[in-house]
CSV table of N, CA and C in Angstrom, one decimal:
chain,number,residue,atom,x,y,z
A,1,UNK,N,51.7,54.7,-31.2
A,1,UNK,CA,51.4,54.2,-30.1
A,1,UNK,C,51.2,54.7,-29.0
A,2,UNK,N,51.1,56.0,-27.7
A,2,UNK,CA,51.6,56.0,-26.7
A,2,UNK,C,50.4,55.3,-25.4
A,3,UNK,N,50.6,56.0,-24.5
A,3,UNK,CA,50.2,54.9,-23.1
A,3,UNK,C,49.3,55.3,-23.1
A,4,UNK,N,48.6,56.7,-23.4
A,4,UNK,CA,47.3,57.3,-22.9
A,4,UNK,C,46.3,56.4,-24.4
A,5,UNK,N,46.9,56.3,-25.5
A,5,UNK,CA,46.2,55.7,-26.7
A,5,UNK,C,46.4,54.3,-26.7
A,6,UNK,N,46.0,53.3,-25.4
A,6,UNK,CA,46.3,51.9,-25.3
A,6,UNK,C,44.6,51.3,-26.2
A,7,UNK,N,43.8,51.9,-26.2
A,7,UNK,CA,41.9,51.6,-26.6
A,7,UNK,C,42.0,52.0,-27.7
A,8,UNK,N,41.1,51.4,-28.4
A,8,UNK,CA,40.9,52.1,-29.9
A,8,UNK,C,39.6,51.7,-29.3
A,9,UNK,N,38.5,52.9,-30.1
A,9,UNK,CA,37.3,52.8,-29.9
A,9,UNK,C,36.2,53.4,-31.6
A,10,UNK,N,35.4,52.6,-31.1
A,10,UNK,CA,34.9,52.8,-33.1
A,10,UNK,C,34.2,54.6,-32.7
A,11,UNK,N,34.6,55.3,-34.4
A,11,UNK,CA,34.3,56.6,-34.8
A,11,UNK,C,32.7,57.0,-34.1
A,12,UNK,N,33.0,58.2,-33.7
A,12,UNK,CA,32.1,58.6,-33.1
A,12,UNK,C,31.0,59.7,-34.3
A,13,UNK,N,29.7,59.5,-33.8
A,13,UNK,CA,29.3,59.9,-35.1
A,13,UNK,C,28.0,60.8,-34.2
A,14,UNK,N,28.9,62.0,-34.2
A,14,UNK,CA,28.3,63.8,-33.4
A,14,UNK,C,27.2,64.4,-34.6
A,15,UNK,N,26.7,64.8,-34.3
A,15,UNK,CA,25.5,65.2,-35.2
A,15,UNK,C,25.7,66.9,-35.3
A,16,UNK,N,25.9,67.4,-36.7
A,16,UNK,CA,26.4,69.2,-36.9
A,16,UNK,C,26.0,69.2,-38.7
A,17,UNK,N,25.0,69.6,-38.7
A,17,UNK,CA,23.9,70.2,-39.8
A,17,UNK,C,24.7,71.3,-40.5
A,18,UNK,N,25.0,71.4,-42.0
A,18,UNK,CA,25.2,72.6,-42.5
A,18,UNK,C,24.4,73.6,-42.3
A,19,UNK,N,24.4,74.8,-41.9
A,19,UNK,CA,24.0,76.1,-41.5
A,19,UNK,C,23.2,77.1,-42.4
A,20,UNK,N,24.7,76.9,-43.8
A,20,UNK,CA,25.1,78.1,-44.0
A,20,UNK,C,24.0,78.6,-44.9
A,21,UNK,N,22.9,77.6,-45.6
A,21,UNK,CA,21.9,78.1,-46.7
A,21,UNK,C,20.8,78.5,-45.4
A,22,UNK,N,20.9,78.6,-44.9
A,22,UNK,CA,19.8,79.3,-44.2
A,22,UNK,C,19.9,80.4,-43.7
A,23,UNK,N,21.7,81.2,-44.0
A,23,UNK,CA,22.1,82.3,-43.3
A,23,UNK,C,22.6,82.6,-44.5
A,24,UNK,N,22.4,82.3,-45.9
A,24,UNK,CA,22.5,82.6,-46.8
A,24,UNK,C,22.9,84.2,-47.2
A,25,UNK,N,21.6,84.7,-47.1
A,25,UNK,CA,22.0,86.5,-47.2
A,25,UNK,C,22.5,87.6,-45.4
A,26,UNK,N,22.4,87.1,-45.4
A,26,UNK,CA,23.4,88.0,-44.3
A,26,UNK,C,24.6,88.3,-44.7
A,27,UNK,N,24.5,89.1,-43.9
A,27,UNK,CA,26.1,90.3,-44.7
A,27,UNK,C,27.1,89.3,-44.1
A,28,UNK,N,28.7,89.0,-44.4
A,28,UNK,CA,29.9,88.7,-43.9
A,28,UNK,C,29.7,88.9,-42.5
A,29,UNK,N,30.0,90.1,-42.0
A,29,UNK,CA,30.0,90.0,-40.4
A,29,UNK,C,28.4,89.5,-40.0
A,30,UNK,N,27.8,89.4,-39.4
A,30,UNK,CA,26.8,88.8,-39.3
A,30,UNK,C,26.6,87.2,-39.7
A,31,UNK,N,27.1,87.1,-41.1
A,31,UNK,CA,27.0,85.5,-40.8
A,31,UNK,C,28.1,85.2,-39.7
A,32,UNK,N,29.4,85.9,-39.4
A,32,UNK,CA,30.4,85.6,-38.7
A,32,UNK,C,30.0,85.3,-37.5
A,33,UNK,N,29.0,86.1,-36.8
A,33,UNK,CA,28.5,86.4,-35.6
A,33,UNK,C,27.5,85.0,-35.3
A,34,UNK,N,26.4,84.9,-36.6
A,34,UNK,CA,25.6,83.6,-36.3
A,34,UNK,C,26.4,82.6,-36.3
A,35,UNK,N,27.5,82.3,-36.8
A,35,UNK,CA,28.8,81.0,-37.0
A,35,UNK,C,29.4,80.8,-35.8
A,36,UNK,N,29.1,82.2,-34.6
A,36,UNK,CA,30.1,82.0,-33.4
A,36,UNK,C,28.6,81.4,-32.3
A,37,UNK,N,27.8,82.1,-33.0
A,37,UNK,CA,26.8,81.8,-31.8
A,37,UNK,C,26.8,80.6,-31.8
A,38,UNK,N,26.2,79.1,-33.3
A,38,UNK,CA,26.5,78.0,-33.7
A,38,UNK,C,27.6,77.2,-32.6
A,39,UNK,N,28.9,77.9,-32.5
A,39,UNK,CA,29.9,77.2,-32.4
A,39,UNK,C,29.6,76.9,-30.7
A,40,UNK,N,29.2,78.4,-30.3
A,40,UNK,CA,28.8,78.1,-28.3
A,40,UNK,C,27.8,77.1,-28.6
A,41,UNK,N,26.7,77.3,-29.0
A,41,UNK,CA,25.3,76.2,-29.0
A,41,UNK,C,25.8,74.9,-29.1
A,42,UNK,N,27.2,74.7,-29.9
A,42,UNK,CA,27.4,73.2,-30.1
A,42,UNK,C,28.4,72.7,-29.3
A,43,UNK,N,29.2,73.8,-28.9
A,43,UNK,CA,30.0,73.4,-27.9
A,43,UNK,C,29.3,73.2,-26.5
A,44,UNK,N,28.2,73.8,-25.8
A,44,UNK,CA,27.5,73.8,-24.9
A,44,UNK,C,26.5,72.1,-25.0
A,45,UNK,N,26.6,71.3,-26.4
A,45,UNK,CA,25.9,70.0,-26.5
A,45,UNK,C,27.0,68.8,-26.0
A,46,UNK,N,28.2,69.5,-26.4
A,46,UNK,CA,29.8,69.3,-26.6
A,46,UNK,C,29.8,67.5,-25.1
A,47,UNK,N,29.5,68.1,-24.1
A,47,UNK,CA,29.7,67.0,-23.0
A,47,UNK,C,28.9,65.6,-23.5
A,48,UNK,N,27.3,66.3,-23.7
A,48,UNK,CA,26.0,65.3,-23.6
A,48,UNK,C,26.7,64.5,-25.3
A,49,UNK,N,26.9,65.0,-25.6
A,49,UNK,CA,27.2,64.3,-27.5
A,49,UNK,C,28.6,62.9,-27.1
A,50,UNK,N,29.6,63.8,-26.2
A,50,UNK,CA,30.7,63.3,-26.4
A,50,UNK,C,31.1,62.0,-25.0
A,51,UNK,N,29.8,62.4,-24.3
A,51,UNK,CA,29.4,60.7,-23.3
A,51,UNK,C,28.2,60.0,-24.1
A,52,UNK,N,27.7,60.2,-24.6
A,52,UNK,CA,26.8,59.2,-25.9
A,52,UNK,C,27.4,58.7,-26.6
A,53,UNK,N,28.9,59.5,-27.2
A,53,UNK,CA,29.2,58.4,-28.0
A,53,UNK,C,30.0,57.7,-27.4
A,54,UNK,N,30.3,57.2,-26.2
A,54,UNK,CA,30.6,56.6,-25.1
A,54,UNK,C,30.0,55.7,-24.5
A,55,UNK,N,29.0,55.1,-24.4
A,55,UNK,CA,27.3,55.2,-24.1
A,55,UNK,C,27.9,53.7,-23.8
A,56,UNK,N,27.9,53.0,-24.7
A,56,UNK,CA,28.3,51.3,-23.9
A,56,UNK,C,29.3,51.0,-23.5
A,57,UNK,N,30.3,51.2,-23.1
A,57,UNK,CA,31.6,51.5,-22.0
A,57,UNK,C,30.9,52.3,-20.8
A,58,UNK,N,30.1,53.0,-20.9
A,58,UNK,CA,29.5,53.8,-19.5
A,58,UNK,C,28.5,52.4,-19.2
A,59,UNK,N,27.9,51.6,-20.1
A,59,UNK,CA,26.9,50.9,-19.2
A,59,UNK,C,27.9,49.4,-18.2
A,60,UNK,N,28.7,49.2,-19.8
A,60,UNK,CA,29.9,47.9,-19.1
A,60,UNK,C,30.1,48.3,-17.8
A,61,UNK,N,30.9,49.8,-17.0
A,61,UNK,CA,31.2,50.2,-16.2
A,61,UNK,C,29.9,50.2,-15.3
A,62,UNK,N,29.1,50.6,-15.2
A,62,UNK,CA,27.6,51.0,-14.5
A,62,UNK,C,27.1,49.4,-14.4
A,63,UNK,N,27.6,48.5,-14.8
A,63,UNK,CA,27.1,46.6,-14.9
A,63,UNK,C,28.3,46.1,-13.8
A,64,UNK,N,29.4,46.7,-14.0
A,64,UNK,CA,30.5,45.9,-13.0
A,64,UNK,C,30.6,46.6,-11.8
A,65,UNK,N,30.2,47.2,-11.7
A,65,UNK,CA,30.0,48.6,-10.5
A,65,UNK,C,28.8,48.2,-9.9
A,66,UNK,N,28.2,47.6,-10.2
A,66,UNK,CA,26.5,47.1,-9.3
A,66,UNK,C,26.5,45.7,-9.4
A,67,UNK,N,27.7,44.7,-10.2
A,67,UNK,CA,28.0,43.5,-9.6
A,67,UNK,C,28.6,43.6,-8.1
A,68,UNK,N,29.8,44.1,-8.4
A,68,UNK,CA,30.7,44.5,-7.3
A,68,UNK,C,30.5,45.2,-6.4
A,69,UNK,N,29.2,46.2,-6.6
A,69,UNK,CA,29.1,46.7,-5.0
A,69,UNK,C,30.5,47.8,-4.5
A,70,UNK,N,30.4,46.9,-3.6
A,70,UNK,CA,32.0,48.0,-2.9
A,70,UNK,C,33.0,47.7,-3.1
A,71,UNK,N,33.1,46.7,-4.0
A,71,UNK,CA,34.8,46.3,-4.5
A,71,UNK,C,35.2,46.3,-5.9
A,72,UNK,N,34.1,47.7,-6.2
A,72,UNK,CA,33.9,48.3,-7.9
A,72,UNK,C,35.3,49.3,-8.0
A,73,UNK,N,35.8,49.8,-7.7
A,73,UNK,CA,36.8,50.5,-7.4
A,73,UNK,C,38.0,49.8,-7.8
A,74,UNK,N,38.2,48.7,-7.0
A,74,UNK,CA,39.3,47.6,-7.3
A,74,UNK,C,39.4,47.1,-8.5
A,75,UNK,N,38.3,46.4,-8.8
A,75,UNK,CA,38.2,45.2,-9.9
A,75,UNK,C,37.1,45.7,-11.1
A,76,UNK,N,36.6,47.1,-11.3
A,76,UNK,CA,36.2,47.6,-12.3
A,76,UNK,C,37.1,48.9,-12.7
A,77,UNK,N,38.8,48.7,-12.5
A,77,UNK,CA,39.3,50.1,-12.7
A,77,UNK,C,39.7,49.7,-14.3
A,78,UNK,N,39.7,48.7,-15.0
A,78,UNK,CA,39.5,48.5,-16.5
A,78,UNK,C,38.6,49.5,-17.1
A,79,UNK,N,37.2,48.4,-17.0
A,79,UNK,CA,35.9,49.4,-17.3
A,79,UNK,C,36.2,50.7,-16.7
A,80,UNK,N,36.1,51.0,-16.1
A,80,UNK,CA,36.0,52.8,-15.9
A,80,UNK,C,37.4,53.2,-16.6
A,81,UNK,N,38.7,52.8,-16.3
A,81,UNK,CA,39.3,53.3,-17.8
A,81,UNK,C,39.0,53.1,-19.0
A,82,UNK,N,38.8,52.4,-19.2
A,82,UNK,CA,38.3,52.6,-20.8
A,82,UNK,C,37.4,53.7,-21.1
A,83,UNK,N,36.8,53.1,-20.0
A,83,UNK,CA,35.1,54.7,-20.1
A,83,UNK,C,36.6,56.4,-20.5
A,84,UNK,N,36.7,56.5,-19.2
A,84,UNK,CA,37.3,58.0,-19.7
A,84,UNK,C,38.3,58.3,-20.4
A,85,UNK,N,39.0,57.1,-20.7
A,85,UNK,CA,40.2,57.5,-22.4
A,85,UNK,C,38.8,57.8,-23.4
A,86,UNK,N,37.7,56.9,-23.5
A,86,UNK,CA,36.7,57.0,-25.1
A,86,UNK,C,36.1,58.8,-24.7
A,87,UNK,N,36.1,58.4,-23.6
A,87,UNK,CA,35.3,60.4,-22.8
A,87,UNK,C,36.5,61.2,-23.2
A,88,UNK,N,37.8,61.6,-23.0
A,88,UNK,CA,39.1,62.1,-23.5
A,88,UNK,C,39.2,62.2,-25.0
A,89,UNK,N,39.2,61.0,-25.3
A,89,UNK,CA,40.1,61.1,-27.0
A,89,UNK,C,38.6,61.6,-27.7
A,90,UNK,N,37.6,61.2,-27.5
A,90,UNK,CA,35.8,61.7,-28.8
A,90,UNK,C,35.9,63.3,-28.1
A,91,UNK,N,36.0,63.9,-26.7
A,91,UNK,CA,36.4,64.9,-26.5
A,91,UNK,C,37.4,66.2,-27.4
A,92,UNK,N,38.2,65.4,-27.7
A,92,UNK,CA,39.5,66.1,-28.6
A,92,UNK,C,38.8,65.7,-30.0
A,93,UNK,N,38.4,65.2,-30.2
A,93,UNK,CA,37.8,64.8,-31.8
A,93,UNK,C,36.7,65.3,-32.2
A,94,UNK,N,35.3,65.5,-30.6
A,94,UNK,CA,34.5,66.6,-31.5
A,94,UNK,C,34.6,68.1,-31.3
A,95,UNK,N,36.2,68.5,-30.4
A,95,UNK,CA,36.4,69.9,-31.5
A,95,UNK,C,37.3,70.0,-32.3
A,96,UNK,N,38.0,69.1,-32.8
A,96,UNK,CA,38.4,69.0,-34.4
A,96,UNK,C,37.1,69.4,-35.0
A,97,UNK,N,35.8,68.6,-34.8
A,97,UNK,CA,35.0,68.2,-35.7
A,97,UNK,C,34.7,69.2,-36.2
A,98,UNK,N,34.1,69.7,-34.6
A,98,UNK,CA,33.4,71.3,-34.5
A,98,UNK,C,34.3,72.4,-35.1
A,99,UNK,N,35.3,72.1,-35.2
A,99,UNK,CA,36.2,73.4,-35.9
A,99,UNK,C,36.3,73.2,-37.9
A,100,UNK,N,36.5,72.1,-37.6
A,100,UNK,CA,36.2,71.6,-39.5
A,100,UNK,C,34.4,72.3,-39.9
A,101,UNK,N,33.6,71.8,-38.8
A,101,UNK,CA,32.7,71.9,-39.6
A,101,UNK,C,31.7,73.7,-39.3
A,102,UNK,N,32.6,74.5,-38.3
A,102,UNK,CA,32.6,76.0,-38.4
A,102,UNK,C,33.1,76.2,-39.8
A,103,UNK,N,34.2,76.3,-39.9
A,103,UNK,CA,35.1,76.0,-41.3
A,103,UNK,C,34.5,76.2,-42.6
A,104,UNK,N,33.7,74.3,-42.5
A,104,UNK,CA,33.2,74.0,-43.8
A,104,UNK,C,32.4,75.2,-44.3
A,105,UNK,N,30.9,75.5,-43.2
A,105,UNK,CA,29.8,76.2,-43.7
A,105,UNK,C,30.6,77.6,-44.2
A,106,UNK,N,31.3,78.4,-42.9
A,106,UNK,CA,32.3,79.5,-43.4
A,106,UNK,C,32.9,80.4,-45.6
A,107,UNK,N,33.1,78.5,-45.5
A,107,UNK,CA,33.8,78.6,-46.8
A,107,UNK,C,33.0,78.0,-47.7
A,108,UNK,N,31.5,77.3,-47.7
A,108,UNK,CA,30.6,76.8,-48.4
A,108,UNK,C,29.7,78.5,-48.7
A,109,UNK,N,29.7,79.8,-47.9
A,109,UNK,CA,28.9,80.8,-47.9
A,109,UNK,C,30.0,81.6,-48.5
A,110,UNK,N,31.2,81.6,-48.6
A,110,UNK,CA,32.1,82.5,-49.4
A,110,UNK,C,32.2,81.8,-50.7
A,111,UNK,N,31.9,80.8,-51.1
A,111,UNK,CA,32.3,80.1,-52.0
A,111,UNK,C,30.6,80.3,-52.9
A,112,UNK,N,29.9,80.3,-52.0
A,112,UNK,CA,27.9,80.8,-53.5
A,112,UNK,C,28.8,82.2,-53.3
A,113,UNK,N,28.9,83.8,-52.7
A,113,UNK,CA,28.6,85.0,-52.8
A,113,UNK,C,29.9,84.7,-53.7
A,114,UNK,N,30.8,84.3,-54.0
A,114,UNK,CA,31.7,84.1,-55.3
A,114,UNK,C,31.6,83.9,-56.3
A,115,UNK,N,30.6,83.0,-56.2
A,115,UNK,CA,30.0,82.4,-57.8
A,115,UNK,C,29.1,83.4,-58.2
A,116,UNK,N,28.5,84.0,-57.4
A,116,UNK,CA,26.9,84.7,-57.7
A,116,UNK,C,27.4,86.5,-57.8
A,117,UNK,N,28.5,86.4,-57.2
A,117,UNK,CA,29.4,87.9,-57.9
A,117,UNK,C,30.2,87.6,-59.4
A,118,UNK,N,30.4,86.1,-59.5
A,118,UNK,CA,31.2,85.9,-61.1
A,118,UNK,C,30.0,85.4,-62.2
A,119,UNK,N,28.3,85.2,-61.8
A,119,UNK,CA,27.4,85.6,-62.7
A,119,UNK,C,27.1,87.1,-62.5
A,120,UNK,N,27.3,88.0,-61.7
A,120,UNK,CA,26.7,88.7,-61.8
A,120,UNK,C,27.5,89.7,-63.0
A,121,UNK,N,29.2,89.8,-62.7
A,121,UNK,CA,29.9,90.4,-63.6
A,121,UNK,C,29.6,90.1,-64.9
A,122,UNK,N,29.1,88.5,-65.2
A,122,UNK,CA,29.6,87.9,-66.2
A,122,UNK,C,28.2,88.6,-67.3
A,123,UNK,N,26.8,88.8,-66.3
A,123,UNK,CA,25.6,88.9,-66.9
A,123,UNK,C,26.4,90.2,-67.3
A,124,UNK,N,26.4,91.0,-66.5
A,124,UNK,CA,27.0,92.5,-66.8
A,124,UNK,C,27.8,92.7,-68.4
A,125,UNK,N,29.3,92.3,-68.3
A,125,UNK,CA,29.7,91.8,-69.3
A,125,UNK,C,28.9,91.9,-70.9
A,126,UNK,N,28.2,90.6,-70.5
A,126,UNK,CA,27.3,90.5,-71.7
A,126,UNK,C,26.1,91.7,-72.5
A,127,UNK,N,25.3,92.4,-71.0
A,127,UNK,CA,24.7,93.6,-71.6
A,127,UNK,C,25.7,94.6,-71.8
A,128,UNK,N,27.3,94.9,-71.5
A,128,UNK,CA,27.5,96.1,-72.3
A,128,UNK,C,28.3,95.6,-73.3
A,129,UNK,N,28.7,94.4,-74.0
A,129,UNK,CA,28.8,94.1,-74.4
A,129,UNK,C,27.7,94.0,-76.1
A,130,UNK,N,26.6,94.2,-75.6
A,130,UNK,CA,25.6,93.9,-76.4
A,130,UNK,C,25.6,95.6,-76.9
A,131,UNK,N,25.1,96.3,-76.3
A,131,UNK,CA,25.3,98.1,-76.3
A,131,UNK,C,26.5,98.3,-77.6
């Protein structure tokens, strides 16, 4: 555990839903473009989702600030540090989750079409063997 990882935070629950079935009939280049668009869209939601995952720590920090008013800079350091560390850690996790999310959807898309090709070739082979 390094100096930066001195706090342990609950695992964030980022919202990612599979999209490959919605775009299954696109050509691979078009699907790649949709994947890039979705990645950009999710990246735009990143700040909101990361801060929402640390919301309980933000509330603690805000309550401390409210309670101590002017002196919060000195006496709420621990709460502020926890909140900002949580945001930093979950920011990195969001990037990893997003990368995996896009990869798994592309993988599922490719597997679907590989299975379709395999079924088609088997069907074609059966038809030619009957003749």
